[in-house]
XYZ file of C-alpha atoms in Angstrom:
730
model
C 0.091 0.176 0.149
C 2.741 2.335 1.004
C 4.750 1.699 -2.343
C 1.839 2.424 -4.204
C 0.951 5.716 -2.447
C 4.667 6.553 -2.890
C 4.353 6.080 -7.141
C 1.116 7.852 -7.271
C 2.764 10.852 -5.177
C 5.751 10.878 -7.818
C 3.310 10.629 -10.704
C 1.312 13.507 -9.488
C 4.736 15.407 -9.028
C 5.747 14.555 -12.634
C 2.700 15.889 -14.061
C 2.770 18.829 -12.217
C 6.399 19.543 -13.217
C 5.731 18.621 -16.794
C 2.791 21.252 -16.567
C 5.020 23.838 -15.248
C 7.397 23.248 -17.778
C 5.444 23.319 -20.947
C 3.035 26.161 -19.713
C 2.723 29.170 -22.219
C 3.704 32.019 -20.748
C 4.982 35.618 -22.214
C 8.359 36.363 -22.560
C 8.487 39.015 -19.961
C 6.796 36.602 -17.428
C 9.840 34.239 -18.093
C 12.272 36.718 -17.507
C 10.684 37.804 -14.229
C 10.877 33.931 -13.097
C 14.230 33.512 -14.070
C 15.410 36.399 -12.198
C 13.294 35.365 -9.351
C 14.796 32.053 -9.347
C 18.413 33.319 -9.544
C 17.744 35.401 -6.653
C 16.353 32.737 -4.474
C 19.165 30.461 -5.198
C 21.611 33.238 -4.206
C 19.510 33.962 -0.754
C 19.898 29.921 -0.118
C 23.796 29.930 -1.061
C 24.335 33.429 1.050
C 22.661 31.994 4.086
C 24.788 28.559 3.870
C 21.630 26.540 3.228
C 22.014 22.843 3.475
C 20.346 19.747 3.540
C 16.499 20.347 2.318
C 17.327 23.864 1.580
C 20.015 22.666 -0.575
C 17.579 20.677 -2.479
C 15.039 23.457 -2.608
C 17.705 25.656 -4.203
C 18.713 22.753 -6.739
C 15.026 22.003 -7.602
C 14.700 25.772 -8.351
C 17.635 25.751 -10.993
C 16.787 22.499 -12.510
C 13.324 24.190 -13.156
C 14.796 26.686 -14.965
C 17.108 24.248 -17.069
C 14.079 22.145 -17.960
C 11.961 25.020 -19.079
C 15.113 26.052 -21.283
C 15.172 22.326 -22.701
C 11.410 22.743 -23.876
C 11.800 25.982 -25.326
C 15.249 25.073 -27.185
C 13.520 22.069 -28.478
C 10.326 23.486 -29.575
C 11.177 27.083 -30.598
C 15.059 27.617 -31.744
C 15.896 24.715 -34.578
C 16.220 25.501 -37.888
C 13.409 24.368 -40.339
C 14.438 20.728 -41.642
C 13.818 21.775 -45.469
C 17.217 24.146 -44.521
C 19.904 21.498 -44.393
C 22.478 24.231 -44.610
C 21.262 25.415 -41.496
C 19.566 22.447 -39.711
C 22.730 19.890 -39.742
C 25.086 22.309 -38.244
C 21.710 23.640 -36.006
C 21.108 20.090 -34.687
C 24.570 19.434 -33.921
C 24.702 22.101 -31.496
C 21.097 21.227 -29.846
C 22.700 17.285 -29.536
C 25.862 19.026 -27.668
C 23.394 20.995 -25.290
C 21.199 18.076 -24.489
C 24.348 15.757 -23.621
C 25.237 18.824 -21.220
C 21.866 18.700 -19.714
C 21.759 14.820 -19.411
C 25.363 14.842 -17.659
C 24.197 17.587 -15.276
C 21.123 15.457 -14.482
C 23.568 12.204 -13.874
C 25.932 14.202 -11.941
C 22.718 15.915 -9.927
C 21.525 12.178 -9.136
C 25.170 11.404 -8.015
C 26.044 14.292 -6.015
C 22.943 15.791 -4.859
C 23.437 14.799 -1.342
C 26.742 12.937 -0.961
C 27.556 10.556 1.943
C 29.556 12.433 4.581
C 33.321 11.319 4.892
C 33.264 8.104 6.898
C 34.727 7.762 10.477
C 37.903 5.782 10.803
C 37.519 1.953 11.278
C 40.574 0.250 12.582
C 40.834 -3.303 12.566
C 38.863 -5.142 15.239
C 41.703 -6.233 17.917
C 43.161 -9.965 17.258
C 41.740 -9.711 13.806
C 43.963 -8.732 11.630
C 43.436 -10.299 7.948
C 46.702 -11.290 6.077
C 47.311 -8.466 3.583
C 49.459 -9.020 0.152
C 50.635 -5.232 -0.792
C 51.194 -5.237 -4.584
C 53.285 -2.625 -6.192
C 53.275 -3.064 -9.824
C 56.048 -1.504 -11.790
C 57.208 -1.081 -15.376
C 60.186 1.557 -16.002
C 60.341 3.355 -12.902
C 63.951 3.680 -11.514
C 65.023 1.865 -8.244
C 65.008 5.251 -6.068
C 61.514 5.726 -6.656
C 60.645 2.216 -5.828
C 62.834 2.178 -3.045
C 61.090 4.920 -1.557
C 57.394 3.306 -2.116
C 58.380 -0.181 -0.822
C 60.094 1.325 2.208
C 56.775 3.168 2.920
C 54.857 0.141 2.296
C 56.930 -1.622 4.794
C 56.535 0.683 7.552
C 52.743 0.394 7.553
C 51.633 0.248 11.117
C 50.208 -3.254 10.851
C 51.522 -6.702 12.383
C 54.558 -7.580 10.363
C 53.954 -10.930 9.988
C 50.563 -10.555 8.457
C 51.665 -8.162 5.598
C 53.845 -9.059 2.594
C 55.074 -6.522 0.318
C 55.277 -7.456 -3.187
C 57.259 -5.939 -5.847
C 55.516 -6.961 -9.547
C 58.009 -6.045 -11.966
C 56.895 -6.076 -15.677
C 59.943 -4.279 -16.798
C 62.201 -7.097 -16.471
C 60.049 -9.963 -17.723
C 61.966 -12.835 -19.626
C 60.684 -11.442 -22.750
C 62.289 -8.252 -22.344
C 65.424 -10.063 -20.965
C 65.450 -11.811 -24.186
C 64.465 -8.837 -26.685
C 65.752 -8.803 -29.945
C 67.326 -5.444 -29.100
C 70.804 -6.224 -27.235
C 70.688 -2.900 -25.793
C 66.834 -3.166 -24.553
C 67.864 -7.044 -23.144
C 70.890 -5.595 -21.267
C 68.912 -2.740 -19.855
C 66.022 -5.256 -18.870
C 68.321 -7.587 -17.247
C 70.546 -5.033 -15.316
C 67.079 -3.704 -13.938
C 66.026 -7.344 -13.092
C 69.212 -7.641 -10.944
C 69.221 -4.259 -9.615
C 65.215 -4.269 -8.232
C 65.979 -8.150 -6.919
C 68.955 -6.575 -4.697
C 66.837 -3.559 -3.842
C 63.876 -5.986 -2.763
C 66.320 -8.149 -0.756
C 67.456 -5.191 1.259
C 64.094 -4.031 1.987
C 62.641 -7.532 2.659
C 60.197 -7.481 -0.146
C 59.221 -10.395 -2.552
C 60.331 -9.787 -6.021
C 58.324 -11.329 -8.749
C 58.525 -10.916 -12.479
C 56.932 -12.985 -15.335
C 57.541 -14.755 -18.643
C 55.810 -12.162 -20.795
C 53.935 -8.853 -20.783
C 50.641 -10.195 -21.220
C 47.433 -7.634 -20.516
C 49.429 -5.165 -19.215
C 48.981 -3.783 -15.504
C 45.732 -6.152 -15.126
C 48.014 -9.065 -16.286
C 50.734 -8.227 -13.678
C 48.468 -7.892 -11.014
C 46.680 -11.451 -11.676
C 50.524 -12.868 -11.938
C 50.930 -11.876 -8.305
C 47.657 -13.033 -7.006
C 48.614 -16.518 -8.232
C 51.847 -16.528 -6.238
C 50.193 -15.435 -3.173
C 47.455 -16.184 -0.627
C 46.702 -13.070 1.685
C 42.710 -12.752 2.128
C 43.072 -8.713 1.610
C 44.931 -7.384 -1.483
C 46.316 -3.709 -1.427
C 47.326 -2.004 -4.613
C 49.477 1.014 -4.781
C 51.530 2.432 -8.044
C 54.846 2.504 -8.194
C 54.918 6.101 -7.422
C 52.023 5.833 -4.667
C 53.626 5.397 -1.304
C 51.267 4.708 1.712
C 51.338 6.420 4.848
C 51.735 4.705 8.142
C 47.939 4.576 9.048
C 46.925 3.212 5.195
C 45.914 -0.168 6.663
C 44.619 0.693 9.944
C 42.213 3.273 7.962
C 40.603 0.541 5.793
C 41.209 -2.956 6.790
C 38.719 -2.789 9.452
C 35.783 -2.059 7.086
C 35.871 -5.467 5.859
C 34.938 -7.015 9.097
C 31.887 -5.383 9.258
C 30.631 -6.346 5.641
C 31.556 -9.932 4.211
C 30.205 -8.759 0.805
C 32.628 -5.699 0.787
C 35.255 -6.104 -2.378
C 36.387 -2.607 -2.204
C 37.867 0.095 0.093
C 39.159 2.935 -2.178
C 40.925 6.108 -0.726
C 41.735 9.405 -2.378
C 44.954 9.839 -4.506
C 46.757 12.751 -3.266
C 49.669 14.257 -5.187
C 52.924 15.902 -4.118
C 53.346 17.806 -7.290
C 51.108 19.907 -9.600
C 49.671 18.636 -12.749
C 50.855 20.529 -15.954
C 48.028 23.015 -15.713
C 48.319 23.671 -12.164
C 52.015 24.124 -12.592
C 51.877 26.688 -15.756
C 49.185 28.369 -14.242
C 50.767 28.822 -10.504
C 47.366 27.538 -8.792
C 48.665 24.586 -7.141
C 49.115 26.248 -3.562
C 46.028 28.294 -3.059
C 43.429 26.428 -5.517
C 41.990 22.876 -5.155
C 43.326 20.554 -7.737
C 41.235 19.170 -10.760
C 41.306 15.582 -8.953
C 39.857 16.841 -5.806
C 36.353 17.220 -7.290
C 36.443 13.733 -8.078
C 37.817 12.345 -4.902
C 36.235 15.149 -2.787
C 32.791 14.929 -3.906
C 31.807 12.450 -6.587
C 33.318 9.412 -5.168
C 31.207 10.166 -1.896
C 28.241 10.770 -4.177
C 29.070 7.236 -5.915
C 29.424 5.746 -2.250
C 25.986 6.561 -1.504
C 24.764 4.367 -4.208
C 27.106 1.833 -3.706
C 28.947 2.504 -6.778
C 32.323 3.766 -5.859
C 34.931 2.164 -8.107
C 38.406 1.002 -8.151
C 40.772 3.774 -9.258
C 43.946 1.566 -10.054
C 45.788 2.250 -6.589
C 45.574 3.387 -2.991
C 42.620 0.622 -2.421
C 42.256 -2.472 -0.691
C 40.412 -5.513 -2.147
C 39.133 -8.856 -1.117
C 40.587 -11.773 -2.857
C 37.628 -13.811 -2.463
C 35.548 -11.485 -4.625
C 38.438 -11.194 -7.499
C 38.512 -14.509 -7.862
C 34.737 -14.860 -8.920
C 36.017 -12.677 -12.003
C 39.350 -14.772 -12.291
C 41.290 -11.691 -10.809
C 41.614 -8.000 -11.991
C 39.391 -7.267 -15.569
C 41.740 -6.675 -18.839
C 39.206 -6.240 -21.371
C 39.485 -2.657 -21.588
C 42.812 -0.299 -20.581
C 41.016 0.784 -17.588
C 41.147 -2.372 -15.627
C 40.226 -0.556 -12.591
C 36.981 0.528 -13.358
C 36.207 -2.581 -15.225
C 36.916 -4.683 -12.284
C 34.595 -2.814 -10.252
C 31.828 -2.734 -12.370
C 32.134 -6.562 -12.648
C 31.805 -7.264 -9.250
C 29.361 -4.911 -8.224
C 26.919 -6.636 -10.732
C 27.896 -9.845 -8.661
C 26.388 -8.269 -5.657
C 29.527 -7.300 -3.961
C 29.913 -3.960 -2.116
C 32.295 -1.134 -2.194
C 33.132 1.558 0.435
C 35.006 5.025 -0.133
C 37.216 6.436 2.780
C 37.657 10.270 2.056
C 40.806 10.595 3.627
C 44.179 11.046 1.629
C 46.505 8.110 2.847
C 48.845 7.834 -0.118
C 51.096 10.353 -1.709
C 52.151 10.080 -5.444
C 53.394 12.109 -8.306
C 51.441 13.328 -11.308
C 52.619 13.810 -14.711
C 54.666 17.114 -15.255
C 54.293 17.895 -19.042
C 51.690 18.806 -20.753
C 52.166 15.816 -23.512
C 52.028 13.270 -20.930
C 49.085 14.641 -18.935
C 47.048 14.187 -22.303
C 48.561 10.820 -22.544
C 47.299 10.103 -19.341
C 43.767 11.394 -20.231
C 43.815 9.826 -23.507
C 43.934 6.294 -21.973
C 41.195 7.246 -19.584
C 39.097 8.172 -22.071
C 39.786 5.687 -24.419
C 39.228 2.823 -21.474
C 36.202 4.375 -20.315
C 34.868 4.235 -23.907
C 35.863 0.453 -24.259
C 33.675 -0.195 -20.693
C 30.783 1.612 -22.580
C 31.336 -0.580 -25.484
C 31.831 -3.917 -23.907
C 29.740 -3.880 -20.474
C 27.241 -0.907 -21.570
C 26.374 0.121 -17.768
C 22.601 0.752 -18.331
C 22.018 -3.013 -19.422
C 24.466 -4.541 -17.111
C 22.674 -7.498 -15.653
C 23.091 -7.385 -11.837
C 23.621 -3.651 -11.288
C 21.051 -1.844 -9.294
C 19.251 1.343 -11.205
C 21.443 3.668 -9.056
C 24.455 1.977 -9.882
C 23.759 1.980 -13.703
C 23.122 5.474 -13.567
C 26.375 6.253 -11.510
C 28.318 3.993 -13.947
C 26.720 5.624 -16.783
C 27.476 8.953 -15.527
C 31.224 7.927 -15.212
C 31.558 6.554 -18.700
C 29.598 8.943 -20.964
C 31.690 11.972 -19.439
C 34.514 11.009 -21.492
C 32.488 11.980 -24.145
C 33.002 15.507 -23.716
C 35.317 16.515 -26.586
C 32.188 16.319 -29.070
C 30.042 18.835 -27.167
C 33.298 21.143 -26.717
C 34.148 21.056 -30.336
C 30.379 22.219 -31.129
C 30.529 25.141 -28.547
C 33.856 25.967 -29.736
C 33.159 26.345 -33.457
C 29.305 27.313 -33.613
C 29.696 30.887 -33.817
C 31.700 30.698 -36.552
C 28.785 29.293 -38.728
C 27.086 32.475 -38.511
C 30.188 34.937 -38.773
C 31.955 33.405 -41.669
C 29.180 31.384 -43.270
C 26.036 33.355 -42.391
C 24.087 30.448 -41.186
C 21.357 30.995 -38.800
C 21.767 27.733 -36.715
C 19.768 28.959 -33.634
C 16.398 30.737 -34.271
C 15.842 33.074 -31.653
C 15.944 36.702 -30.715
C 17.737 38.779 -28.122
C 15.001 39.074 -25.398
C 14.659 35.196 -25.949
C 18.207 34.577 -25.360
C 18.184 36.717 -22.419
C 15.301 35.124 -20.626
C 15.855 31.528 -21.526
C 19.910 31.110 -22.597
C 21.421 33.625 -20.481
C 19.358 32.233 -17.298
C 20.118 28.642 -18.188
C 23.647 29.575 -18.284
C 23.377 31.189 -14.943
C 21.482 28.886 -13.220
C 23.698 26.383 -14.404
C 26.762 27.841 -12.982
C 25.062 28.490 -9.706
C 24.300 25.052 -9.326
C 27.845 23.795 -10.229
C 28.988 26.294 -7.759
C 26.447 25.003 -5.431
C 27.243 21.393 -5.751
C 31.535 21.922 -5.933
C 32.219 25.257 -4.823
C 34.937 24.655 -2.506
C 36.597 21.888 -4.682
C 35.992 23.287 -8.126
C 36.017 27.165 -8.735
C 34.116 28.990 -11.595
C 35.516 28.067 -15.092
C 38.174 25.614 -14.164
C 36.160 22.698 -15.256
C 35.617 24.463 -18.746
C 39.358 25.242 -19.267
C 40.420 21.496 -18.323
C 37.903 19.844 -20.598
C 38.882 22.677 -23.571
C 42.409 21.591 -23.153
C 41.920 17.802 -23.081
C 39.493 18.308 -26.171
C 42.053 19.227 -28.963
C 43.797 15.899 -28.316
C 41.090 13.841 -27.022
C 38.621 14.409 -29.743
C 40.649 11.891 -32.096
C 41.468 9.550 -29.305
C 38.066 8.919 -28.699
C 36.791 8.823 -32.280
C 39.709 6.077 -32.734
C 38.565 3.724 -30.054
C 34.670 4.286 -30.983
C 35.755 3.131 -34.785
C 38.188 0.437 -33.332
C 37.323 -0.325 -29.586
C 39.999 -3.121 -29.398
C 42.515 -0.876 -30.919
C 43.753 0.759 -27.790
C 46.624 -0.448 -26.115
C 47.940 0.247 -22.323
C 50.559 2.766 -22.053
C 52.680 3.732 -19.406
C 52.114 7.332 -18.043
C 55.462 9.433 -17.344
C 55.516 10.800 -13.864
C 58.801 11.524 -12.438
C 59.785 14.598 -14.909
C 61.204 17.715 -14.818
C 61.549 20.480 -17.192
C 64.991 22.039 -17.262
C 63.884 25.570 -19.232
C 60.641 27.166 -20.251
C 59.107 26.035 -23.448
C 56.289 25.548 -25.437
C 54.921 22.170 -25.181
C 55.480 19.487 -28.177
C 51.482 19.431 -29.034
C 50.780 23.105 -28.361
C 50.330 24.327 -32.112
C 46.414 23.470 -32.115
C 46.055 26.022 -29.826
C 47.654 29.067 -31.053
C 45.955 27.973 -34.276
C 42.386 27.685 -32.677
C 43.194 31.126 -30.784
C 44.245 33.019 -33.947
C 40.927 31.657 -35.681
C 38.638 32.940 -32.649
C 40.545 36.336 -32.578
C 39.773 36.667 -36.509
C 36.180 35.564 -35.620
C 35.779 38.238 -33.069
C 36.854 40.734 -35.311
C 34.287 39.578 -37.750
C 32.049 40.136 -35.067
C 32.892 43.675 -34.317
C 32.518 44.256 -38.030
C 29.132 42.449 -38.629
C 27.901 44.811 -35.652
C 28.661 47.849 -37.784
C 28.065 46.393 -41.344
C 24.623 44.851 -40.303
C 22.864 47.001 -37.387
C 19.324 45.401 -38.080
C 20.907 41.908 -36.954
C 22.514 43.516 -33.896
C 20.741 41.715 -31.272
C 21.878 38.161 -32.947
C 25.433 39.616 -33.653
C 25.865 40.707 -30.087
C 25.056 37.071 -28.759
C 27.578 35.383 -31.000
C 29.989 38.025 -30.249
C 29.768 37.235 -26.676
C 29.677 33.521 -27.238
C 33.067 34.212 -29.293
C 34.587 36.340 -26.463
C 33.997 33.668 -24.065
C 35.422 30.805 -26.309
C 38.494 33.569 -26.855
C 39.283 33.870 -23.216
C 39.200 30.441 -22.527
C 41.587 29.687 -25.495
C 43.956 32.476 -24.460
C 44.159 30.926 -20.890
C 44.820 27.736 -22.496
C 48.014 29.448 -24.239
C 49.477 29.567 -20.893
C 48.516 26.010 -20.174
C 50.739 24.560 -22.949
C 53.738 27.086 -22.206
C 55.757 25.150 -20.044
C 57.453 27.047 -17.158
C 61.145 25.855 -16.077
C 61.085 24.128 -12.469
C 64.043 23.630 -10.413
C 62.257 20.956 -8.359
C 59.962 18.264 -10.455
C 57.767 17.985 -6.828
C 56.479 19.875 -4.286
C 57.553 20.412 -0.839
C 55.850 19.533 2.195
C 55.804 21.049 5.402
C 56.698 18.660 8.341
C 58.781 20.711 10.915
C 60.799 17.827 12.448
C 63.339 18.239 15.119
C 66.780 16.708 14.007
C 70.602 17.322 14.167
C 72.834 18.436 11.177
C 76.141 17.038 11.056
C 78.868 17.957 9.167
C 82.667 17.596 9.397
C 82.185 15.757 12.892
C 80.310 18.666 14.211
C 76.877 18.243 15.499
C 74.251 21.276 15.378
C 70.740 21.563 16.498
C 68.128 21.692 13.474
C 64.774 21.412 12.367
C 63.696 19.758 8.903
C 61.311 22.871 7.654
C 59.733 20.828 4.296
C 60.551 17.664 2.239
C 60.237 16.221 -1.214
C 60.700 13.002 -2.743
C 64.222 14.371 -3.742
C 65.183 16.629 -0.810
C 64.945 18.606 2.352
C 65.199 22.353 3.688
C 66.554 22.564 6.993
C 67.141 25.304 9.623
C 70.086 25.069 11.688
C 70.532 27.234 14.547
C 73.883 28.117 15.509
C 75.977 31.332 15.884
C 79.249 29.474 14.741
C 77.775 27.832 11.995
C 79.795 28.466 8.792
C 78.251 28.362 5.152
C 78.718 25.173 3.297
C 79.989 24.742 -0.450
C 77.755 22.954 -3.158
C 77.827 18.961 -2.994
C 79.306 19.010 0.776
C 78.260 15.781 2.308
C 76.631 16.068 5.483
C 74.104 14.106 7.620
C 70.707 14.224 9.505
C 69.995 12.738 12.522
C 66.459 12.275 13.501
C 64.013 9.793 15.088
C 61.549 7.976 12.844
C 57.813 7.368 13.577
C 58.374 3.560 13.274
C 61.211 3.442 15.873
C 62.607 4.736 19.108
C 66.175 4.949 18.387
C 67.567 8.114 15.863
C 68.541 7.011 12.868
C 71.103 8.964 10.397
C 70.681 9.846 6.560
C 73.484 11.324 4.473
C 72.451 14.088 2.221
C 74.196 16.249 0.028
C 74.272 20.302 0.318
C 72.722 22.478 -2.580
C 72.816 25.546 -0.894
C 73.090 27.551 2.231
C 71.264 30.953 3.151
C 72.443 32.239 6.567
C 70.012 34.984 8.410
C 71.448 35.650 11.695
C 71.600 32.693 14.062
C 69.554 30.745 11.603
C 71.048 28.963 8.388
C 68.536 27.502 6.222
C 70.056 24.525 4.085
C 68.954 22.998 1.180
C 69.963 19.460 0.371
C 69.584 16.442 -1.861
C 69.001 12.761 -0.498
C 72.071 10.474 -0.803
C 70.408 7.066 -0.520
C 73.207 4.270 -0.031
C 71.303 1.623 1.245
C 67.485 0.124 2.131
C 67.698 1.878 5.599
C 68.100 5.297 3.872
C 65.006 4.507 1.795
C 63.164 3.961 5.005
C 63.939 7.036 6.359
C 63.366 8.884 3.414
C 59.827 7.351 3.443
C 59.342 8.083 7.081
C 59.982 11.676 6.140
C 57.715 12.299 3.374
C 54.899 9.846 3.581
C 54.707 8.503 7.145
C 51.949 11.300 8.489
C 49.053 11.618 6.534
C 47.649 14.644 8.616
C 49.959 16.781 6.632
C 48.346 15.878 3.368
C 44.809 16.645 4.924
C 45.705 20.068 6.245
C 47.226 20.795 3.145
C 43.846 20.052 1.081
C 41.761 21.689 3.631
C 44.077 24.843 3.083
C 43.053 25.362 -0.528
C 39.092 24.561 0.113
C 37.548 27.655 0.105
C 34.393 29.050 -2.349
C 35.478 32.102 -3.860
C 31.854 32.567 -5.154
C 30.614 32.778 -8.933
C 31.343 36.595 -9.328
C 34.475 36.598 -7.252
C 35.641 33.594 -9.219
C 34.532 34.806 -12.599
C 36.789 38.025 -12.013
C 39.492 35.866 -10.866
C 39.474 33.944 -13.875
C 39.490 36.655 -16.468
C 42.506 38.285 -14.650
C 44.352 34.729 -14.739
C 43.052 34.444 -18.700
C 44.346 37.953 -19.474
C 47.845 37.299 -17.912
C 48.211 33.746 -19.446
C 47.137 34.845 -22.782
C 50.149 37.313 -22.900
C 52.641 34.775 -21.343
C 51.470 32.214 -23.939
C 51.979 34.675 -27.031
C 55.467 35.702 -25.358
C 56.441 32.001 -25.551
C 55.121 31.456 -28.881
C 57.308 34.541 -30.442
C 60.276 33.458 -28.622
C 60.069 29.973 -30.080
C 61.086 31.161 -33.387
C 64.668 32.106 -32.089
C 64.740 28.267 -31.290
C 66.877 26.669 -28.333
C 69.316 24.111 -28.439
C 67.403 20.615 -27.879
C 69.787 19.396 -25.157
C 68.753 22.400 -22.862
C 65.640 20.463 -22.373
C 66.192 17.510 -20.262
C 63.142 15.846 -18.619
C 63.962 13.056 -16.073
C 61.702 10.310 -16.708
C 60.388 7.460 -14.482
C 56.856 6.076 -15.666
C 54.196 4.766 -13.404
C 51.489 2.226 -14.469
């Protein structure tokens, strides 16, 4: 009876909504309604309305969007007997409807996300055995040493943890390669990593052939291990000491739990953050996914495996013969298979690992191309909407996650749609200036307000649009390729530990300057037509505004592809730990101020301390979190800056043994609270107006900077000045 009443109520609500959406009203009334809704939403936001008030604001916004969709569908499409107008007009319409559909799916996922879960330590005396897998392909020993040492230092009964290095860079296939140099390099790597693992008490594992990429590597590890749970860390993802304590306990609560996923925190900025210099004060792009979307997915039991920083149940993986390898995104594919078999997942919103992001724009695009192609493969081979075994919310959540990667198509249409009118005089959108103000502009403002309502502290205004634009140029052909041939993509390793020696234009920057030039000419054409055709001023003004918005975005992208030179390839993390600094047999009281994966900055407190020369060998003595005794770490001095009784010293690590890797890992990765504090320090909502003004300033500066880089590039630079230091990560 209650179910029937619920269905009846929803039917009545649906009829009322449809009636309100389709109700014929005058243009003036529509404008008044739109302004009223904007004011109501702004007031609710101003008074920080949450809970039901949040849903009220989103409902008001949705009503304006649905009114726009109805008007757009019934009143703005060109006549079908004018194919030169109708075809491009209909393509733009489809792009808009895709955006509305994705907005609806996103709203379903994140309208009321779960709050962060409380810590759940393992029950005393119930510590399941955990196999820790660190898959590697071509990462160097120093980077692997830090990750393995951090994994070994996790706070968990040592007899209950086995750490495995799964080496796909030294397979028998590679050691017997036809290319002698490649074979020798693989053999040398094989020996070096075996020695490293022996020193760190880590199990080393390789295989005969590189089959099924990362999924095959992980499955090979499963065949040689027996732990009840499996923790997976990418080669550059080092865990904090409390990783297992914060995750393993959930498996005791739910015998059907197959996954406990945690966020990916990064020590270095991505190329866009680095080139725009936003890393220290604006939330990173991935924080919207890990801070909001994953919690929204978790509400519907649809949080999925992200390839690393996760714990999985072996029993569940055994049902699917291990990690799925049909697509090149084995993580999401594995999750959808296990969800469809009735297994559950949870998401713990606390950064418990720290990793590295691609430093160059080209590597960033390569990574995103793999993600996009992998999601398209899942859409093709596992189509979530019709996947048997998934609940309806899970189907919608997975459709949201996969369909998102079709964004290059609508972004391309929005970018070039104004050009149809300006250059070819095509009328692809039948509307007056007044209708644009009452419907289109209201839709755009409400849409931006809803995004700010949902993601404000995690994603600032216009940043999503910028990220999508800079990816669209190169992802569009990648997505088209996988749609035409879904089995063509192959797993490619993403380079992570890179550095850029000198400022330069990205090697894939040319299309962005071409697009900027075309849009600049188009905007000039719009200004000309305003004067030449005053009787079309209302339409031309709308198109000119659209073109200007695209031009602002394209200009900002010029700064994105203008790679800044950097002195360090990774960000320094503040730690403030007491230590002693030793040089030439003398010890001085000191503190470690900040650390990175390569070195540290110290403050030495002494009136008699003399400045040191570059490359002076010295020693740091400190007490690690994992022990009661002080340990020493050898470093190389890079610079000294005396200031009164305090001398600042920059130094590089000089690891000589496994113990050194343990100490480095203890400095950087042991304390996860420092990562949480850093993220919280950036999470503030500038608001829609201030955020827009800020973005306009950023765009103006980055446009000029990009043009300076462009004209300087004609002088030419010696190729040897560009010295990236690479180490990939699967």
